[in-house]
């Protein structure tokens, strides 16, 4: 019920704030994961966990084949080709009991805070790593010999490099021996970007204006801008964070103090000023980072992708839309290119107005060399060879103008994706060369509930190939790292690390499935869907990432499904199951070879998992075929031959006259029917047992209680059955009662043989339930969090239940099911 309601303000909001017709709406920007892979269906996952918790700091060294993992109280070195091969090495790095007691005494949370959370793991030099841990609010750091994999005897003080608080936003990089970290280091200190392990340690300025305002850091990225730089530029480190905005904003809500996503940068060769800005950055500049709804979005993760040279660097950022939009959970993904960042940092500055306590655009003269820029060839020609040579006018200007006036806008001015009902907490990107000669960026998006979305950027949008349930217990995905060498993605979270293959082509069983997946890693080779990487016969492979349509010729169409028989009585309800493999597919039903269920509109309900025929009439008999229709491709999924037999009259006619009318025939029929009935009962019971055993395989229940199908037949005979027959059916009674051949119930005194000749005994179909046994256990899953299970009845129920209307029961079920789907699909499914 919640979603349609939540939809409304969203649409209004988009209409109100966007205005420009060229922008795509939130509906267009959303995407549904094409397939859903639940935890127990996930293949190829390798898991590592130890007694430790919080596997949140990952350092991949692809060339050495090692994945280092920093956890709570431990550092691990795992074999990156198989993290679960048991060859891990471990450094135990716990807090001493005295330190822990000390920490507890200070009133710290004894469940989370008084431990050593490893927050930094970086390569220091060819022989050593460098690690820092919070160490129960007393941070320590240490160089670690990577071969011996041991802590040194003497640890270094870490309070300038590592936060006290395990939950505080933090980012750290070692660049050419210098340690660049950003966080709020101490309990009450201001956030700061610092450089340590360097002859010239540097910090940000705090007076007269704070360069950082209550900042929470998310990520940092080194861009080697000195390489082939035409202007002799310097390498830069970019910082991504959230902070409090003080400036006048053109946003719709001026009353509140917004927290905004921002990007700052410093130059690697910065040495600080001589008398002004001594031991402070002279190259610090920051700009606002806009994605979808600035001031309502919270930056969660950033990943950069270097397309071969630094000018082609792309930044991908994941945001969650903040709590002001309480009625909905949503995330956005934006892409920024290097030139957008450069434009903002080369643009006008902001200045702080003491009188109004606001930041406004600075319109005055800008001194030379340009404040905040690195030392370039031009500066060197002017005689400024390092930041220490900069004139006082420039340094004074820098102190007061850290903020740029222009915000950094996403590529094409809008997000790639706005995903409702999901919170993205981590992001990694891989670039894949597809068969069409193009490069596609594949996004890995971790959710707050332990799922992973794998998506491909196509044009200005995103196609979500699949959603994978990586962790059984919901927990935020903290870190994602991609290894091209191992063709793996590593997922770090509280309970462990998981290694997953970059793609799972073998999961696609047909050419259509393979093409429709639009995974640039996968192609159809005529027999199976397989990895493109390393394939020698590329010309033989079919793939269509761009449109997800072309490449399957007639011969490669999936084999037609085996036709199954269904036989029911007039007035019964039948479900013809047809499970779609793809969340993007819809079912089309052909009846007697023609589309449309117009003939019996009132009787048919198309659900997500099948076709429901209520109150069947003999003229509904015929051939029913279900097709999966997706992106214009149609693939046959199921076929049924349905027979609806005329039902016996419900009012018992005078018994004896009927018997007398044809005594011989009656006995013949009676015996045939009794025999068939018995046989059917036996088979029914067997089937039932089999299905009841299967039932326990995939058991998903979340939120809404499981729906129970009490009975399938409206012609339930349970109450009227004589005791011996009821006994014969035993506990299974009431489960599945429509059994062909049983219809005229010869042994029942309450019912009589019809005067018309009874129907010829129906052929024994392969499955002769009316479909409920074959009902998929898992109904359509959406967004990785909505599940319902349709269960068969476990216990024999009192007979009155049998008479409740099945149509009612199923309408309720279908009603509920509708809410597990996206709103915009409602119309289709409720036809
Ligand atoms: C560490 O893991 C525990 C258990 O899941 C969790 O409650 C806690 O928030 C995590 N701490 C950090 C700093 O991630
Ligand atoms: C990792 O495992 C692979 C194969 O299992 C093995 O060849 C390799 O030597 C291992 N690497 C390390 C660093 O142990
Ligand atoms: C943490 O503190 C709570 C309440 O003070 C106490 O009940 C619990 O045993 C403590 N846990 C540990 C691991 O010390
Ligand atoms: C790497 O750094 C460590 C710690 O500072 C030092 O002991 C070691 O000699 C360095 N190794 C090299 C090859 O410079
Ligand atoms: C399908 O064809 C059969 C035989 O031609 C006919 O009896 C039946 O009514 C048709 N079914 C529907 C639903 O049109």
PDB file of N, CA and C in Angstrom, residues 410-440:
ATOM      1  N   UNK A 410      26.847  16.565 -12.666  1.00  0.00           N
ATOM      2  CA  UNK A 410      27.069  15.227 -13.236  1.00  0.00           C
ATOM      3  C   UNK A 410      27.063  15.278 -14.763  1.00  0.00           C
ATOM      4  N   UNK A 411      27.649  14.300 -15.380  1.00  0.00           N
ATOM      5  CA  UNK A 411      27.642  14.189 -16.836  1.00  0.00           C
ATOM      6  C   UNK A 411      26.198  14.218 -17.320  1.00  0.00           C
ATOM      7  N   UNK A 412      25.946  14.954 -18.363  1.00  0.00           N
ATOM      8  CA  UNK A 412      24.614  15.139 -18.951  1.00  0.00           C
ATOM      9  C   UNK A 412      23.632  15.809 -17.993  1.00  0.00           C
ATOM     10  N   UNK A 413      24.147  16.351 -16.895  1.00  0.00           N
ATOM     11  CA  UNK A 413      23.292  17.140 -16.005  1.00  0.00           C
ATOM     12  C   UNK A 413      22.327  16.351 -15.152  1.00  0.00           C
ATOM     13  N   UNK A 414      22.425  15.035 -15.166  1.00  0.00           N
ATOM     14  CA  UNK A 414      21.455  14.253 -14.395  1.00  0.00           C
ATOM     15  C   UNK A 414      22.043  12.903 -14.009  1.00  0.00           C
ATOM     16  N   UNK A 415      21.392  12.246 -13.047  1.00  0.00           N
ATOM     17  CA  UNK A 415      21.929  10.945 -12.615  1.00  0.00           C
ATOM     18  C   UNK A 415      21.796   9.899 -13.716  1.00  0.00           C
ATOM     19  N   UNK A 416      22.607   8.880 -13.588  1.00  0.00           N
ATOM     20  CA  UNK A 416      22.455   7.712 -14.454  1.00  0.00           C
ATOM     21  C   UNK A 416      21.300   6.847 -13.976  1.00  0.00           C
ATOM     22  N   UNK A 417      21.075   6.901 -12.658  1.00  0.00           N
ATOM     23  CA  UNK A 417      20.112   5.986 -12.060  1.00  0.00           C
ATOM     24  C   UNK A 417      19.529   6.636 -10.811  1.00  0.00           C
ATOM     25  N   UNK A 418      18.228   6.540 -10.662  1.00  0.00           N
ATOM     26  CA  UNK A 418      17.586   6.877  -9.391  1.00  0.00           C
ATOM     27  C   UNK A 418      16.788   5.644  -9.006  1.00  0.00           C
ATOM     28  N   UNK A 419      17.214   4.981  -7.967  1.00  0.00           N
ATOM     29  CA  UNK A 419      16.627   3.682  -7.642  1.00  0.00           C
ATOM     30  C   UNK A 419      15.820   3.805  -6.370  1.00  0.00           C
ATOM     31  N   UNK A 420      14.557   3.509  -6.473  1.00  0.00           N
ATOM     32  CA  UNK A 420      13.711   3.560  -5.282  1.00  0.00           C
ATOM     33  C   UNK A 420      13.852   2.298  -4.445  1.00  0.00           C
ATOM     34  N   UNK A 421      13.578   2.425  -3.162  1.00  0.00           N
ATOM     35  CA  UNK A 421      13.513   1.285  -2.237  1.00  0.00           C
ATOM     36  C   UNK A 421      14.838   0.566  -2.054  1.00  0.00           C
ATOM     37  N   UNK A 422      15.923   1.241  -2.361  1.00  0.00           N
ATOM     38  CA  UNK A 422      17.245   0.643  -2.174  1.00  0.00           C
ATOM     39  C   UNK A 422      18.177   1.718  -1.646  1.00  0.00           C
ATOM     40  N   UNK A 423      19.046   1.341  -0.714  1.00  0.00           N
ATOM     41  CA  UNK A 423      20.090   2.253  -0.259  1.00  0.00           C
ATOM     42  C   UNK A 423      21.429   1.695  -0.697  1.00  0.00           C
ATOM     43  N   UNK A 424      22.097   2.420  -1.557  1.00  0.00           N
ATOM     44  CA  UNK A 424      23.423   1.986  -1.990  1.00  0.00           C
ATOM     45  C   UNK A 424      24.467   2.469  -0.991  1.00  0.00           C
ATOM     46  N   UNK A 425      25.320   1.553  -0.552  1.00  0.00           N
ATOM     47  CA  UNK A 425      26.325   1.904   0.453  1.00  0.00           C
ATOM     48  C   UNK A 425      27.748   1.724  -0.058  1.00  0.00           C
ATOM     49  N   UNK A 426      27.928   1.062  -1.173  1.00  0.00           N
ATOM     50  CA  UNK A 426      29.274   0.856  -1.702  1.00  0.00           C
ATOM     51  C   UNK A 426      29.198   0.776  -3.214  1.00  0.00           C
ATOM     52  N   UNK A 427      30.332   1.038  -3.858  1.00  0.00           N
ATOM     53  CA  UNK A 427      30.346   1.131  -5.318  1.00  0.00           C
ATOM     54  C   UNK A 427      31.720   0.754  -5.841  1.00  0.00           C
ATOM     55  N   UNK A 428      31.749  -0.012  -6.901  1.00  0.00           N
ATOM     56  CA  UNK A 428      32.999  -0.259  -7.629  1.00  0.00           C
ATOM     57  C   UNK A 428      32.647  -0.348  -9.103  1.00  0.00           C
ATOM     58  N   UNK A 429      33.614  -0.079  -9.963  1.00  0.00           N
ATOM     59  CA  UNK A 429      33.338  -0.025 -11.391  1.00  0.00           C
ATOM     60  C   UNK A 429      34.398  -0.808 -12.147  1.00  0.00           C
ATOM     61  N   UNK A 430      33.956  -1.515 -13.171  1.00  0.00           N
ATOM     62  CA  UNK A 430      34.866  -2.224 -14.056  1.00  0.00           C
ATOM     63  C   UNK A 430      34.557  -1.750 -15.473  1.00  0.00           C
ATOM     64  N   UNK A 431      35.579  -1.729 -16.319  1.00  0.00           N
ATOM     65  CA  UNK A 431      35.335  -1.345 -17.715  1.00  0.00           C
ATOM     66  C   UNK A 431      35.570  -2.568 -18.584  1.00  0.00           C
ATOM     67  N   UNK A 432      34.595  -2.862 -19.444  1.00  0.00           N
ATOM     68  CA  UNK A 432      34.617  -4.103 -20.209  1.00  0.00           C
ATOM     69  C   UNK A 432      34.522  -3.783 -21.695  1.00  0.00           C
ATOM     70  N   UNK A 433      35.388  -4.388 -22.487  1.00  0.00           N
ATOM     71  CA  UNK A 433      35.309  -4.239 -23.936  1.00  0.00           C
ATOM     72  C   UNK A 433      34.309  -5.252 -24.463  1.00  0.00           C
ATOM     73  N   UNK A 434      33.255  -4.770 -25.099  1.00  0.00           N
ATOM     74  CA  UNK A 434      32.215  -5.664 -25.604  1.00  0.00           C
ATOM     75  C   UNK A 434      32.524  -6.044 -27.041  1.00  0.00           C
ATOM     76  N   UNK A 435      31.717  -6.964 -27.583  1.00  0.00           N
ATOM     77  CA  UNK A 435      31.953  -7.440 -28.945  1.00  0.00           C
ATOM     78  C   UNK A 435      31.697  -6.364 -29.991  1.00  0.00           C
ATOM     79  N   UNK A 436      30.870  -5.374 -29.655  1.00  0.00           N
ATOM     80  CA  UNK A 436      30.584  -4.321 -30.625  1.00  0.00           C
ATOM     81  C   UNK A 436      31.719  -3.292 -30.695  1.00  0.00           C
ATOM     82  N   UNK A 437      32.821  -3.575 -30.016  1.00  0.00           N
ATOM     83  CA  UNK A 437      33.969  -2.680 -30.091  1.00  0.00           C
ATOM     84  C   UNK A 437      33.906  -1.533 -29.097  1.00  0.00           C
ATOM     85  N   UNK A 438      32.804  -1.421 -28.360  1.00  0.00           N
ATOM     86  CA  UNK A 438      32.709  -0.332 -27.385  1.00  0.00           C
ATOM     87  C   UNK A 438      33.143  -0.798 -26.007  1.00  0.00           C
ATOM     88  N   UNK A 439      33.432   0.192 -25.181  1.00  0.00           N
ATOM     89  CA  UNK A 439      33.766  -0.073 -23.779  1.00  0.00           C
ATOM     90  C   UNK A 439      32.512   0.228 -22.955  1.00  0.00           C
ATOM     91  N   UNK A 440      32.177  -0.679 -22.098  1.00  0.00           N
ATOM     92  CA  UNK A 440      31.037  -0.446 -21.212  1.00  0.00           C
ATOM     93  C   UNK A 440      31.508  -0.450 -19.764  1.00  0.00           C
TER      94      UNK A 440
END
